C-alpha positions as semicolon CSV with decimal commas, in nm:
position;residue;x (nm);y (nm);z (nm)
1;M;-15,714;-0,508;7,896
2;R;-15,432;-0,721;7,757
3;Q;-15,142;-0,887;7,925
4;S;-14,815;-0,965;7,744
5;H;-14,574;-1,252;7,804
6;R;-14,232;-1,251;7,638
7;S;-14,036;-1,562;7,543
8;G;-13,724;-1,568;7,328
9;G;-13,800;-1,223;7,197
10;A;-14,153;-1,315;7,087
11;V;-14,443;-1,138;7,247
12;V;-14,745;-1,348;7,341
13;V;-15,054;-1,141;7,399
14;A;-15,287;-1,249;7,679
15;S;-15,608;-1,113;7,828
16;A;-15,574;-1,014;8,193
17;I;-15,920;-1,115;8,310
18;L;-16,050;-1,467;8,333
19;L;-16,106;-1,784;8,528
20;L;-15,940;-2,107;8,411
21;T;-15,925;-2,474;8,506
22;A;-15,705;-2,761;8,409
23;C;-15,767;-3,105;8,273
24;S;-15,523;-3,389;8,193
25;A;-15,496;-3,605;7,881
26;A;-15,652;-3,936;7,797
27;Q;-15,569;-4,169;7,513
28;S;-15,879;-4,391;7,481
29;P;-16,114;-4,330;7,187
30;P;-16,395;-4,087;7,269
31;E;-16,762;-4,180;7,270
32;G;-17,022;-4,063;7,028
33;G;-16,819;-3,955;6,728
34;Q;-16,599;-4,108;6,457
35;V;-16,233;-4,027;6,450
36;G;-16,098;-3,941;6,105
37;P;-15,834;-4,172;5,958
38;S;-15,497;-4,079;6,102
39;G;-15,168;-4,150;5,934
40;R;-15,119;-4,459;6,152
41;A;-15,474;-4,582;6,087
42;R;-15,440;-4,544;5,712
43;K;-15,104;-4,718;5,717
44;A;-15,252;-5,009;5,911
45;A;-15,526;-5,032;5,651
46;G;-15,271;-5,048;5,372
47;Q;-15,322;-4,686;5,267
48;A;-15,003;-4,475;5,256
49;P;-15,016;-4,120;5,391
50;V;-15,026;-3,844;5,133
51;A;-14,690;-3,854;4,958
52;D;-14,699;-3,503;4,810
53;P;-14,745;-3,233;5,078
54;A;-14,778;-2,969;4,804
55;A;-15,097;-3,137;4,689
56;V;-15,266;-3,050;5,021
57;Q;-15,069;-2,727;5,075
58;A;-14,930;-2,868;5,395
59;N;-14,778;-2,620;5,636
60;E;-14,693;-2,774;5,972
61;L;-14,523;-2,454;6,082
62;G;-14,849;-2,262;6,072
63;A;-15,050;-2,128;6,363
64;V;-15,291;-2,339;6,569
65;P;-15,601;-2,195;6,738
66;V;-15,624;-2,299;7,103
67;L;-15,976;-2,197;7,192
68;M;-16,079;-2,108;7,549
69;Y;-16,430;-2,166;7,685
70;H;-16,585;-2,116;8,027
71;Q;-16,959;-2,129;8,092
72;V;-17,198;-2,260;7,827
73;V;-17,522;-2,107;7,949
74;A;-17,852;-1,972;7,808
75;E;-17,793;-1,627;7,961
76;P;-17,426;-1,526;7,944
77;R;-17,310;-1,293;8,223
78;S;-16,968;-1,203;8,083
79;V;-16,762;-1,212;7,765
80;Y;-16,626;-1,549;7,881
81;D;-16,967;-1,715;7,858
82;R;-17,125;-1,860;7,546
83;T;-17,475;-1,988;7,482
84;P;-17,521;-2,352;7,382
85;Q;-17,624;-2,222;7,037
86;D;-17,305;-2,020;7,006
87;F;-17,092;-2,308;7,118
88;R;-17,256;-2,547;6,869
89;A;-17,224;-2,294;6,586
90;E;-16,854;-2,251;6,649
91;L;-16,795;-2,628;6,650
92;E;-16,997;-2,657;6,329
93;R;-16,780;-2,388;6,174
94;L;-16,464;-2,568;6,278
95;A;-16,589;-2,897;6,134
96;G;-16,689;-2,722;5,808
97;E;-16,346;-2,563;5,776
98;K;-16,164;-2,898;5,815
99;Y;-16,042;-2,851;6,170
100;V;-15,979;-3,164;6,376
101;P;-15,974;-3,131;6,757
102;V;-15,663;-3,247;6,940
103;T;-15,595;-3,235;7,313
104;A;-15,354;-2,995;7,478
105;R;-15,131;-3,295;7,546
106;E;-15,122;-3,391;7,179
107;F;-15,050;-3,036;7,076
108;S;-14,771;-2,958;7,322
109;S;-14,603;-3,294;7,260
110;A;-14,621;-3,235;6,881
111;K;-14,812;-3,562;6,837
112;M;-15,105;-3,440;6,626
113;D;-15,182;-3,732;6,398
114;I;-15,460;-3,591;6,183
115;P;-15,552;-3,645;5,814
116;A;-15,370;-3,466;5,534
117;G;-15,520;-3,131;5,446
118;T;-15,685;-3,078;5,787
119;H;-15,599;-2,833;6,060
120;P;-15,566;-2,897;6,436
121;V;-15,768;-2,704;6,691
122;V;-15,735;-2,736;7,069
123;L;-16,061;-2,701;7,262
124;T;-15,999;-2,603;7,623
125;L;-16,261;-2,552;7,891
126;D;-16,187;-2,375;8,219
127;D;-16,327;-2,400;8,571
128;S;-16,500;-2,741;8,546
129;T;-16,859;-2,616;8,574
130;V;-17,175;-2,821;8,533
131;S;-17,254;-2,629;8,214
132;Q;-16,950;-2,798;8,060
133;F;-17,017;-3,152;8,181
134;R;-17,268;-3,340;8,388
135;L;-17,407;-3,690;8,358
136;G;-17,779;-3,751;8,326
137;A;-17,979;-4,029;8,488
138;D;-17,888;-4,252;8,193
139;G;-17,520;-4,210;8,265
140;R;-17,458;-4,005;7,951
141;P;-17,355;-3,638;7,925
142;A;-17,649;-3,401;7,936
143;S;-17,731;-3,281;7,586
144;D;-17,710;-2,911;7,672
145;T;-17,359;-2,932;7,818
146;A;-17,041;-2,860;7,625
147;V;-16,957;-3,231;7,619
148;G;-17,304;-3,327;7,505
149;I;-17,293;-3,072;7,224
150;L;-16,944;-3,173;7,116
151;L;-17,041;-3,539;7,098
152;D;-17,349;-3,451;6,889
153;V;-17,152;-3,237;6,644
154;A;-16,894;-3,516;6,611
155;R;-17,167;-3,768;6,530
156;K;-17,282;-3,544;6,246
157;H;-16,932;-3,478;6,117
158;P;-16,723;-3,797;6,084
159;G;-16,359;-3,704;6,135
160;F;-16,431;-3,428;6,386
161;R;-16,281;-3,588;6,692
162;P;-16,485;-3,528;7,010
163;V;-16,187;-3,449;7,234
164;A;-16,109;-3,149;7,453
165;T;-15,898;-3,052;7,753
166;F;-16,064;-2,956;8,081
167;F;-15,868;-2,738;8,319
168;V;-16,019;-2,822;8,657
169;N;-16,017;-2,701;9,018
170;A;-16,133;-2,863;9,343
171;D;-16,454;-3,067;9,331
172;P;-16,483;-3,049;8,950
173;F;-16,826;-3,023;8,792
174;S;-16,975;-2,971;9,142
175;E;-16,890;-3,329;9,240
176;P;-16,701;-3,362;9,570
177;G;-16,369;-3,519;9,478
178;G;-16,466;-3,549;9,113
179;R;-16,405;-3,924;9,098
180;K;-16,702;-4,016;8,880
181;S;-16,677;-3,709;8,654
182;L;-16,304;-3,724;8,589
183;D;-16,305;-4,100;8,545
184;W;-16,578;-4,072;8,277
185;L;-16,388;-3,800;8,090
186;V;-16,059;-3,989;8,095
187;K;-16,221;-4,312;7,980
188;H;-16,385;-4,131;7,689
189;G;-16,073;-3,968;7,548
190;F;-16,082;-3,627;7,713
191;E;-15,786;-3,468;7,887
192;V;-15,781;-3,336;8,243
193;G;-15,532;-3,067;8,332
194;N;-15,425;-2,858;8,632
195;H;-15,572;-2,519;8,715
196;T;-15,467;-2,509;9,083
197;L;-15,694;-2,637;9,356
198;R;-15,852;-2,302;9,448
199;H;-15,794;-2,101;9,132
200;T;-15,493;-1,926;9,275
201;A;-15,349;-1,637;9,073
202;L;-14,990;-1,755;9,090
203;G;-14,831;-1,418;9,031
204;T;-14,988;-1,283;9,348
205;V;-14,832;-1,535;9,585
206;D;-14,480;-1,647;9,679
207;D;-14,311;-1,946;9,512
208;D;-14,389;-2,189;9,795
209;T;-14,757;-2,100;9,789
210;A;-14,767;-2,124;9,408
211;Q;-14,616;-2,474;9,412
212;K;-14,856;-2,586;9,681
213;A;-15,157;-2,455;9,483
214;I;-15,049;-2,661;9,182
215;A;-14,936;-2,971;9,376
216;D;-15,259;-2,979;9,579
217;N;-15,460;-2,998;9,259
218;Q;-15,226;-3,258;9,114
219;K;-15,293;-3,466;9,424
220;A;-15,674;-3,419;9,402
221;I;-15,682;-3,518;9,034
222;T;-15,473;-3,830;9,081
223;Q;-15,676;-3,930;9,386
224;A;-15,984;-3,916;9,164
225;V;-15,814;-4,100;8,879
226;P;-15,519;-4,299;9,018
227;G;-15,220;-4,319;8,791
228;L;-15,336;-4,036;8,563
229;S;-15,055;-3,837;8,401
230;V;-15,132;-3,463;8,426
231;V;-14,918;-3,274;8,176
232;S;-15,116;-2,962;8,087
233;M;-15,185;-2,654;8,300
234;A;-15,376;-2,330;8,251
235;L;-15,282;-2,026;8,456
236;P;-15,571;-1,887;8,667
237;N;-15,636;-1,529;8,553
238;G;-15,341;-1,573;8,319
239;S;-15,119;-1,496;8,614
240;M;-14,765;-1,637;8,577
241;S;-14,578;-1,752;8,888
242;R;-14,302;-1,518;9,005
243;S;-14,045;-1,787;8,928
244;R;-14,167;-1,870;8,581
245;Q;-14,034;-2,225;8,575
246;L;-14,258;-2,326;8,868
247;A;-14,562;-2,339;8,638
248;L;-14,384;-2,617;8,447
249;K;-14,221;-2,812;8,727
250;G;-14,221;-2,815;9,107
251;A;-14,330;-2,995;9,425
252;A;-14,492;-2,940;9,761
253;D;-14,575;-3,165;10,057
254;G;-14,422;-3,466;9,883
255;V;-14,627;-3,422;9,564
256;S;-14,438;-3,334;9,244
257;Y;-14,572;-3,215;8,910
258;Q;-14,425;-3,164;8,566
259;H;-14,619;-3,003;8,278
260;Q;-14,529;-3,015;7,913
261;G;-14,758;-2,725;7,834
262;V;-14,864;-2,411;8,031
263;Y;-15,153;-2,217;7,881
264;L;-15,221;-1,844;7,904
265;V;-15,547;-1,650;7,900
266;G;-15,520;-1,519;7,541
267;A;-15,527;-1,371;7,293
268;D;-15,353;-1,503;6,979
269;P;-15,322;-1,828;6,783
270;A;-15,046;-2,053;6,917
271;P;-14,726;-2,114;6,724
272;S;-14,672;-2,460;6,578
273;P;-14,493;-2,688;6,827
274;F;-14,230;-2,730;6,555
275;S;-14,171;-2,355;6,531
276;T;-13,880;-2,158;6,670
277;T;-14,130;-1,935;6,854
278;F;-14,304;-2,219;7,037
279;D;-14,270;-2,177;7,413
280;P;-14,421;-2,466;7,617
281;G;-14,421;-2,245;7,926
282;A;-14,642;-1,979;7,774
283;I;-14,887;-2,104;7,513
284;P;-15,145;-1,845;7,404
285;R;-15,514;-1,918;7,376
286;I;-15,806;-1,742;7,208
287;R;-16,127;-1,649;7,393
288;S;-16,436;-1,787;7,224
289;Q;-16,653;-1,488;7,137
290;A;-16,830;-1,320;6,848
291;A;-16,650;-1,045;6,658
292;T;-16,816;-0,785;6,878
293;G;-16,772;-0,663;7,231
294;P;-16,453;-0,603;7,435
295;E;-16,128;-0,680;7,253
296;A;-16,326;-0,809;6,955
297;Q;-16,014;-0,821;6,738
298;F;-15,870;-1,094;6,963
299;T;-16,174;-1,322;6,973
300;S;-16,219;-1,664;6,815
301;T;-16,445;-1,528;6,540
302;A;-16,187;-1,271;6,432
303;W;-15,893;-1,510;6,444
304;L;-16,074;-1,793;6,264
305;D;-16,160;-1,544;5,988
306;K;-15,790;-1,452;5,956
307;L;-15,678;-1,814;5,957
308;R;-15,938;-1,899;5,691
309;D;-15,851;-1,615;5,453
310;G;-15,476;-1,658;5,491
311;T;-15,406;-1,334;5,675
312;V;-15,253;-1,565;5,931
313;K;-15,094;-1,884;5,798
314;R;-15,250;-2,183;5,971
315;Y;-15,116;-2,530;6,040
316;T;-15,218;-2,775;5,767
317;S;-15,127;-3,140;5,816
318;D;-14,944;-3,356;5,562
319;G;-15,104;-3,671;5,704
320;D;-14,769;-3,821;5,804
321;P;-14,692;-3,788;6,180
322;K;-14,326;-3,876;6,116
323;K;-14,260;-3,585;5,883
324;I;-14,290;-3,207;5,914
325;S;-14,393;-3,056;5,584
326;F;-14,388;-2,687;5,492
327;P;-14,316;-2,456;5,197
328;K;-13,944;-2,397;5,153
329;A;-13,999;-2,026;5,216
330;E;-14,096;-2,110;5,574
331;A;-13,776;-2,308;5,650
332;A;-13,625;-2,044;5,883
333;R;-13,914;-2,093;6,121
334;L;-13,838;-2,461;6,186
335;A;-13,687;-2,524;6,532
336;P;-13,344;-2,692;6,507
337;A;-13,456;-2,989;6,716
338;H;-13,697;-3,094;6,441
339;R;-13,467;-3,067;6,136
340;Q;-13,430;-3,442;6,084
341;A;-13,803;-3,478;6,027
342;A;-13,828;-3,177;5,794
343;R;-13,987;-3,219;5,450
344;P;-13,979;-2,880;5,278
345;Y;-14,127;-2,852;4,931
């Protein structure tokens, strides 16, 4: 079953079944993998960003896959689960196809500083389960968890940034309070976002209850990591609050929150943050799944195929975070707020 969200006349398709969690952004360099040379890094090293966007076929108005994961387990119980082997294979595919992970924060704020000719991908993990992240006795992520696998793939593929956004609930990763878990993730470059404290389907409750569900989780996250800025949220079950703006901004019991990106359940690539169709209050995601099973045409395998073969035009970086490059034929898709940075070719 699919659920639609409309914004500015554009229809965003979303799956109606799923469990999500939120995780907020961190800026420190992640452990275990090398970050590819960004525009700023190359400039600091005396290397100018690519001057000719046509040479790398830059298109920063193209679509961005925001991939959605849940459990990473040996025996999947639903279409939302993936095996460790499946998860690794998808990351390997992304690395091989010149994708560079960015956080939800970086995406929604349009601050994706990645090398010329590469494509951003947002890895999001919902429900903060131990299959996604747990620390071993040595204080490092267990090798069979999503974090452990991501770090390993990044080590093998320099330039594939080991970053992701975790949408968490109460007691994330089965740790009461989540202080140790969330602190480790933040210190290693991962983002932590809001998914409500008890996974509340916001559309099923009144506005006061919806705000409290979000604010309570905001409070829990910042108690675990004092001072952390939480700017990304995923809607539990893809259920939008009755007053739509409350997913972006609100308050309860003296705790306020303000998100720069609200993420849906599915089931399409997200528009470029520079595009006229970008809606920060309803950002679509793609369920990680093989090209078989329920709604196979909306899965990560199907969409990555379409992005690769050009059926869907994907975002390709020009390597210069201060400019927005795209073919002249795409100019009508540029949001007016970004015209000063435009570099059509």
